[in-house]
JSON list of C-alpha atoms in Angstrom, two decimals:
[
{"chain": "C", "resi": 5, "resn": "ILE", "atom": "CA", "xyz": [-11.92, 9.18, -5.31]},
{"chain": "C", "resi": 6, "resn": "PHE", "atom": "CA", "xyz": [-10.50, 8.87, -1.57]},
{"chain": "C", "resi": 7, "resn": "ARG", "atom": "CA", "xyz": [-10.96, 12.90, -0.83]},
{"chain": "C", "resi": 8, "resn": "GLY", "atom": "CA", "xyz": [-14.68, 12.81, -2.49]},
{"chain": "C", "resi": 9, "resn": "LYS", "atom": "CA", "xyz": [-14.79, 14.29, -5.03]},
{"chain": "C", "resi": 10, "resn": "VAL", "atom": "CA", "xyz": [-15.28, 11.62, -7.63]},
{"chain": "C", "resi": 11, "resn": "THR", "atom": "CA", "xyz": [-18.07, 9.45, -6.34]},
{"chain": "C", "resi": 12, "resn": "ASN", "atom": "CA", "xyz": [-19.51, 7.41, -8.93]},
{"chain": "C", "resi": 13, "resn": "TRP", "atom": "CA", "xyz": [-17.52, 4.90, -11.31]},
{"chain": "C", "resi": 14, "resn": "GLN", "atom": "CA", "xyz": [-18.99, 6.82, -14.07]},
{"chain": "C", "resi": 15, "resn": "GLN", "atom": "CA", "xyz": [-17.03, 10.63, -13.77]},
{"chain": "C", "resi": 16, "resn": "VAL", "atom": "CA", "xyz": [-13.86, 8.19, -14.47]},
{"chain": "C", "resi": 17, "resn": "GLY", "atom": "CA", "xyz": [-15.40, 6.32, -17.35]},
{"chain": "C", "resi": 18, "resn": "GLY", "atom": "CA", "xyz": [-16.88, 3.16, -15.23]},
{"chain": "C", "resi": 19, "resn": "ASP", "atom": "CA", "xyz": [-19.74, 1.97, -14.77]},
{"chain": "C", "resi": 20, "resn": "ASP", "atom": "CA", "xyz": [-22.98, 3.99, -12.92]},
{"chain": "C", "resi": 21, "resn": "ARG", "atom": "CA", "xyz": [-22.15, 2.72, -9.28]},
{"chain": "C", "resi": 22, "resn": "LYS", "atom": "CA", "xyz": [-21.34, 4.57, -6.53]},
{"chain": "C", "resi": 23, "resn": "ILE", "atom": "CA", "xyz": [-17.91, 3.89, -5.30]},
{"chain": "C", "resi": 24, "resn": "VAL", "atom": "CA", "xyz": [-17.15, 3.12, -1.87]},
{"chain": "C", "resi": 25, "resn": "VAL", "atom": "CA", "xyz": [-14.07, 4.09, -0.31]},
{"chain": "C", "resi": 26, "resn": "TYR", "atom": "CA", "xyz": [-11.94, 1.82, 2.50]},
{"chain": "C", "resi": 27, "resn": "SER", "atom": "CA", "xyz": [-9.24, 3.05, 3.94]},
{"chain": "C", "resi": 28, "resn": "ARG", "atom": "CA", "xyz": [-6.98, 2.26, 7.14]},
{"chain": "C", "resi": 29, "resn": "GLU", "atom": "CA", "xyz": [-7.88, 3.57, 10.44]},
{"chain": "C", "resi": 30, "resn": "THR", "atom": "CA", "xyz": [-6.69, 6.53, 11.83]},
{"chain": "C", "resi": 31, "resn": "SER", "atom": "CA", "xyz": [-3.74, 4.82, 14.11]},
{"chain": "C", "resi": 32, "resn": "SER", "atom": "CA", "xyz": [-2.17, 2.63, 10.78]},
{"chain": "C", "resi": 33, "resn": "GLY", "atom": "CA", "xyz": [0.80, 4.04, 9.55]},
{"chain": "C", "resi": 34, "resn": "THR", "atom": "CA", "xyz": [-0.28, 3.26, 6.38]},
{"chain": "C", "resi": 35, "resn": "TYR", "atom": "CA", "xyz": [-3.24, 5.76, 6.43]},
{"chain": "C", "resi": 36, "resn": "GLU", "atom": "CA", "xyz": [-1.11, 8.18, 7.52]},
{"chain": "C", "resi": 37, "resn": "PHE", "atom": "CA", "xyz": [1.52, 7.78, 4.43]},
{"chain": "C", "resi": 38, "resn": "PHE", "atom": "CA", "xyz": [-1.40, 7.65, 1.93]},
{"chain": "C", "resi": 39, "resn": "LYS", "atom": "CA", "xyz": [-3.02, 10.60, 3.08]},
{"chain": "C", "resi": 40, "resn": "GLU", "atom": "CA", "xyz": [0.69, 12.32, 3.13]},
{"chain": "C", "resi": 41, "resn": "SER", "atom": "CA", "xyz": [1.76, 11.17, -0.12]},
{"chain": "C", "resi": 42, "resn": "VAL", "atom": "CA", "xyz": [-1.42, 10.52, -1.99]},
{"chain": "C", "resi": 43, "resn": "LEU", "atom": "CA", "xyz": [-3.57, 13.06, -0.51]},
{"chain": "C", "resi": 44, "resn": "LYS", "atom": "CA", "xyz": [-1.27, 15.83, -0.24]},
{"chain": "C", "resi": 45, "resn": "ASN", "atom": "CA", "xyz": [-2.33, 16.20, 3.51]},
{"chain": "C", "resi": 46, "resn": "LYS", "atom": "CA", "xyz": [-5.81, 16.57, 2.77]},
{"chain": "C", "resi": 47, "resn": "ASN", "atom": "CA", "xyz": [-9.10, 14.71, 4.84]},
{"chain": "C", "resi": 48, "resn": "TYR", "atom": "CA", "xyz": [-10.24, 11.80, 3.38]},
{"chain": "C", "resi": 49, "resn": "MET", "atom": "CA", "xyz": [-13.52, 11.67, 2.02]},
{"chain": "C", "resi": 50, "resn": "SER", "atom": "CA", "xyz": [-16.04, 11.67, 5.17]},
{"chain": "C", "resi": 51, "resn": "SER", "atom": "CA", "xyz": [-18.04, 8.51, 3.92]},
{"chain": "C", "resi": 52, "resn": "SER", "atom": "CA", "xyz": [-14.84, 6.44, 3.72]},
{"chain": "C", "resi": 53, "resn": "LEU", "atom": "CA", "xyz": [-14.90, 3.29, 5.86]},
{"chain": "C", "resi": 54, "resn": "SER", "atom": "CA", "xyz": [-12.00, 2.58, 8.49]},
{"chain": "C", "resi": 55, "resn": "MET", "atom": "CA", "xyz": [-10.84, -0.81, 8.41]},
{"chain": "C", "resi": 56, "resn": "PRO", "atom": "CA", "xyz": [-8.65, -2.28, 11.31]},
{"chain": "C", "resi": 57, "resn": "ALA", "atom": "CA", "xyz": [-6.44, -4.43, 8.82]},
{"chain": "C", "resi": 58, "resn": "THR", "atom": "CA", "xyz": [-5.00, -4.93, 5.79]},
{"chain": "C", "resi": 59, "resn": "GLY", "atom": "CA", "xyz": [-7.36, -8.09, 5.24]},
{"chain": "C", "resi": 60, "resn": "ALA", "atom": "CA", "xyz": [-10.05, -6.52, 6.57]},
{"chain": "C", "resi": 61, "resn": "ILE", "atom": "CA", "xyz": [-9.60, -4.02, 2.90]},
{"chain": "C", "resi": 62, "resn": "ILE", "atom": "CA", "xyz": [-9.49, -6.96, 0.84]},
{"chain": "C", "resi": 63, "resn": "GLN", "atom": "CA", "xyz": [-12.08, -9.00, 2.26]},
{"chain": "C", "resi": 64, "resn": "SER", "atom": "CA", "xyz": [-13.96, -5.73, 2.27]},
{"chain": "C", "resi": 65, "resn": "VAL", "atom": "CA", "xyz": [-12.99, -4.70, -1.04]},
{"chain": "C", "resi": 66, "resn": "SER", "atom": "CA", "xyz": [-13.33, -8.16, -2.61]},
{"chain": "C", "resi": 67, "resn": "GLN", "atom": "CA", "xyz": [-16.77, -8.49, -1.46]},
{"chain": "C", "resi": 68, "resn": "THR", "atom": "CA", "xyz": [-18.05, -4.85, -2.09]},
{"chain": "C", "resi": 69, "resn": "ARG", "atom": "CA", "xyz": [-19.20, -3.90, -5.90]},
{"chain": "C", "resi": 70, "resn": "GLY", "atom": "CA", "xyz": [-18.05, -0.73, -6.54]},
{"chain": "C", "resi": 71, "resn": "ALA", "atom": "CA", "xyz": [-15.53, -0.58, -3.89]},
{"chain": "C", "resi": 72, "resn": "ILE", "atom": "CA", "xyz": [-11.82, 0.74, -4.19]},
{"chain": "C", "resi": 73, "resn": "GLY", "atom": "CA", "xyz": [-9.17, 0.66, -1.00]},
{"chain": "C", "resi": 74, "resn": "TYR", "atom": "CA", "xyz": [-5.68, 0.47, -0.50]},
{"chain": "C", "resi": 75, "resn": "VAL", "atom": "CA", "xyz": [-2.99, -2.43, 0.60]},
{"chain": "C", "resi": 76, "resn": "GLY", "atom": "CA", "xyz": [0.90, -2.60, 0.97]},
{"chain": "C", "resi": 77, "resn": "LEU", "atom": "CA", "xyz": [2.44, -3.94, -2.38]},
{"chain": "C", "resi": 78, "resn": "ALA", "atom": "CA", "xyz": [2.97, -7.11, -0.21]},
{"chain": "C", "resi": 79, "resn": "TYR", "atom": "CA", "xyz": [-0.79, -7.63, 0.39]},
{"chain": "C", "resi": 80, "resn": "VAL", "atom": "CA", "xyz": [-1.76, -7.58, -3.35]},
{"chain": "C", "resi": 81, "resn": "SER", "atom": "CA", "xyz": [-3.81, -10.85, -3.82]},
{"chain": "C", "resi": 82, "resn": "PRO", "atom": "CA", "xyz": [-5.55, -12.19, -6.73]},
{"chain": "C", "resi": 83, "resn": "ARG", "atom": "CA", "xyz": [-8.36, -11.36, -4.70]},
{"chain": "C", "resi": 84, "resn": "ILE", "atom": "CA", "xyz": [-8.51, -7.89, -5.47]},
{"chain": "C", "resi": 85, "resn": "LYS", "atom": "CA", "xyz": [-7.87, -5.84, -8.95]},
{"chain": "C", "resi": 86, "resn": "THR", "atom": "CA", "xyz": [-5.14, -3.66, -8.81]},
{"chain": "C", "resi": 87, "resn": "LEU", "atom": "CA", "xyz": [-5.18, -0.28, -10.84]},
{"chain": "C", "resi": 88, "resn": "ALA", "atom": "CA", "xyz": [-1.77, 1.26, -12.20]},
{"chain": "C", "resi": 89, "resn": "VAL", "atom": "CA", "xyz": [-1.30, 4.90, -11.18]},
{"chain": "C", "resi": 90, "resn": "SER", "atom": "CA", "xyz": [0.65, 7.79, -12.40]},
{"chain": "C", "resi": 91, "resn": "TYR", "atom": "CA", "xyz": [3.09, 10.50, -10.87]},
{"chain": "C", "resi": 92, "resn": "ASP", "atom": "CA", "xyz": [2.06, 12.79, -13.60]},
{"chain": "C", "resi": 93, "resn": "GLY", "atom": "CA", "xyz": [-1.24, 11.35, -15.64]},
{"chain": "C", "resi": 94, "resn": "GLN", "atom": "CA", "xyz": [0.67, 10.48, -17.88]},
{"chain": "C", "resi": 95, "resn": "HIS", "atom": "CA", "xyz": [2.65, 7.30, -17.42]},
{"chain": "C", "resi": 96, "resn": "TYR", "atom": "CA", "xyz": [0.99, 4.99, -15.45]},
{"chain": "C", "resi": 97, "resn": "ALA", "atom": "CA", "xyz": [2.51, 1.75, -13.54]},
{"chain": "C", "resi": 98, "resn": "ALA", "atom": "CA", "xyz": [0.92, -1.21, -12.13]},
{"chain": "C", "resi": 99, "resn": "PRO", "atom": "CA", "xyz": [1.80, -2.04, -8.45]},
{"chain": "C", "resi": 100, "resn": "THR", "atom": "CA", "xyz": [4.48, -4.75, -8.95]},
{"chain": "C", "resi": 101, "resn": "LEU", "atom": "CA", "xyz": [7.91, -5.46, -6.86]},
{"chain": "C", "resi": 102, "resn": "GLU", "atom": "CA", "xyz": [9.88, -4.54, -10.00]},
{"chain": "C", "resi": 103, "resn": "ASN", "atom": "CA", "xyz": [7.94, -1.24, -10.84]},
{"chain": "C", "resi": 104, "resn": "ALA", "atom": "CA", "xyz": [8.58, -0.53, -6.60]},
{"chain": "C", "resi": 105, "resn": "ILE", "atom": "CA", "xyz": [12.15, -1.20, -7.16]},
{"chain": "C", "resi": 106, "resn": "ASN", "atom": "CA", "xyz": [12.52, 0.67, -10.42]},
{"chain": "C", "resi": 107, "resn": "LYS", "atom": "CA", "xyz": [10.62, 3.62, -8.83]},
{"chain": "C", "resi": 108, "resn": "THR", "atom": "CA", "xyz": [8.12, 4.16, -11.91]},
{"chain": "C", "resi": 109, "resn": "TYR", "atom": "CA", "xyz": [5.39, 3.07, -9.40]},
{"chain": "C", "resi": 110, "resn": "PRO", "atom": "CA", "xyz": [4.93, 6.08, -7.56]},
{"chain": "C", "resi": 111, "resn": "ILE", "atom": "CA", "xyz": [3.28, 5.20, -4.19]},
{"chain": "C", "resi": 112, "resn": "VAL", "atom": "CA", "xyz": [6.49, 3.55, -2.27]},
{"chain": "C", "resi": 113, "resn": "ARG", "atom": "CA", "xyz": [7.17, 4.06, 1.44]},
{"chain": "C", "resi": 114, "resn": "PRO", "atom": "CA", "xyz": [10.09, 2.98, 3.54]},
{"chain": "C", "resi": 115, "resn": "LEU", "atom": "CA", "xyz": [9.78, 0.55, 6.69]},
{"chain": "C", "resi": 116, "resn": "TYR", "atom": "CA", "xyz": [12.37, 0.89, 9.05]},
{"chain": "C", "resi": 117, "resn": "TYR", "atom": "CA", "xyz": [13.46, -1.36, 11.91]},
{"chain": "C", "resi": 118, "resn": "TYR", "atom": "CA", "xyz": [14.29, 0.08, 15.08]},
{"chain": "C", "resi": 119, "resn": "TYR", "atom": "CA", "xyz": [15.49, -1.21, 18.48]},
{"chain": "C", "resi": 120, "resn": "ASN", "atom": "CA", "xyz": [16.86, -0.24, 22.00]},
{"chain": "C", "resi": 121, "resn": "ARG", "atom": "CA", "xyz": [20.91, 0.23, 21.63]},
{"chain": "C", "resi": 122, "resn": "LYS", "atom": "CA", "xyz": [21.01, -1.61, 24.87]},
{"chain": "C", "resi": 123, "resn": "ASN", "atom": "CA", "xyz": [19.98, -4.36, 23.26]},
{"chain": "C", "resi": 124, "resn": "ALA", "atom": "CA", "xyz": [21.92, -4.22, 20.33]},
{"chain": "C", "resi": 125, "resn": "SER", "atom": "CA", "xyz": [23.95, -7.55, 21.03]},
{"chain": "C", "resi": 126, "resn": "VAL", "atom": "CA", "xyz": [20.64, -9.58, 21.06]},
{"chain": "C", "resi": 127, "resn": "ILE", "atom": "CA", "xyz": [19.30, -7.50, 17.90]},
{"chain": "C", "resi": 128, "resn": "ALA", "atom": "CA", "xyz": [22.54, -8.44, 15.98]},
{"chain": "C", "resi": 129, "resn": "PRO", "atom": "CA", "xyz": [21.83, -12.03, 14.80]},
{"chain": "C", "resi": 130, "resn": "LEU", "atom": "CA", "xyz": [18.47, -11.06, 13.45]},
{"chain": "C", "resi": 131, "resn": "LEU", "atom": "CA", "xyz": [19.56, -8.09, 11.76]},
{"chain": "C", "resi": 132, "resn": "ASP", "atom": "CA", "xyz": [22.33, -10.16, 10.16]},
{"chain": "C", "resi": 133, "resn": "PHE", "atom": "CA", "xyz": [20.25, -12.65, 9.11]},
{"chain": "C", "resi": 134, "resn": "ILE", "atom": "CA", "xyz": [17.69, -10.08, 7.21]},
{"chain": "C", "resi": 135, "resn": "LEU", "atom": "CA", "xyz": [20.55, -8.38, 5.31]},
{"chain": "C", "resi": 136, "resn": "SER", "atom": "CA", "xyz": [21.55, -11.86, 4.20]},
{"chain": "C", "resi": 137, "resn": "ALA", "atom": "CA", "xyz": [20.83, -13.18, 1.02]},
{"chain": "C", "resi": 138, "resn": "ALA", "atom": "CA", "xyz": [18.34, -16.05, 2.63]},
{"chain": "C", "resi": 139, "resn": "GLY", "atom": "CA", "xyz": [16.77, -13.33, 4.84]},
{"chain": "C", "resi": 140, "resn": "GLN", "atom": "CA", "xyz": [16.72, -10.81, 1.55]},
{"chain": "C", "resi": 141, "resn": "LYS", "atom": "CA", "xyz": [15.23, -13.96, -0.28]},
{"chain": "C", "resi": 142, "resn": "ILE", "atom": "CA", "xyz": [12.23, -14.15, 2.08]},
{"chain": "C", "resi": 143, "resn": "ILE", "atom": "CA", "xyz": [11.74, -10.24, 2.03]},
{"chain": "C", "resi": 144, "resn": "LYS", "atom": "CA", "xyz": [11.53, -10.22, -1.50]},
{"chain": "C", "resi": 145, "resn": "GLU", "atom": "CA", "xyz": [9.09, -13.38, -1.47]},
{"chain": "C", "resi": 146, "resn": "SER", "atom": "CA", "xyz": [6.87, -11.93, 0.92]},
{"chain": "C", "resi": 147, "resn": "GLY", "atom": "CA", "xyz": [6.46, -8.85, -1.41]},
{"chain": "C", "resi": 148, "resn": "TYR", "atom": "CA", "xyz": [8.50, -6.82, 0.19]},
{"chain": "C", "resi": 149, "resn": "ILE", "atom": "CA", "xyz": [11.52, -4.84, -1.79]},
{"chain": "C", "resi": 150, "resn": "PRO", "atom": "CA", "xyz": [14.88, -6.16, -0.79]},
{"chain": "C", "resi": 151, "resn": "VAL", "atom": "CA", "xyz": [17.69, -3.81, 0.75]},
{"chain": "C", "resi": 152, "resn": "HIS", "atom": "CA", "xyz": [20.29, -5.66, -1.50]},
{"chain": "C", "resi": 153, "resn": "ASN", "atom": "CA", "xyz": [18.53, -5.75, -4.72]},
{"chain": "C", "resi": 154, "resn": "GLU", "atom": "CA", "xyz": [21.04, -7.89, -7.08]}
]
């Protein structure tokens, strides 16, 4: 769908409706990850509509019949229908925190914190909090995978 080989929902068992593809803009890390991991470095379909932010994708998909887009797990919303995906075309997994943690959901990427070592003493309290039980709880409640998964 995102490469343009499937352009109508009828081709995949849905209604006879044109597929409208929403994507992040090319400067987005999410765009790059999706292109590398899902599209295997092939180009997005030329008619895909680039959105400046995740919220814009959610809003556009929720308001456009036949639309599809992708967002990070932390942004999954009741306003949009999520789709189960598969590594092998046989076993499908829904985009849930549990499936991301147990690695049955195939589209997962790590996020990193970067900082200047010169500022390590300033950053240390923040990193300590993030890695604490309270910080990990906030991360999980926000829809991200905690580093320490108890």
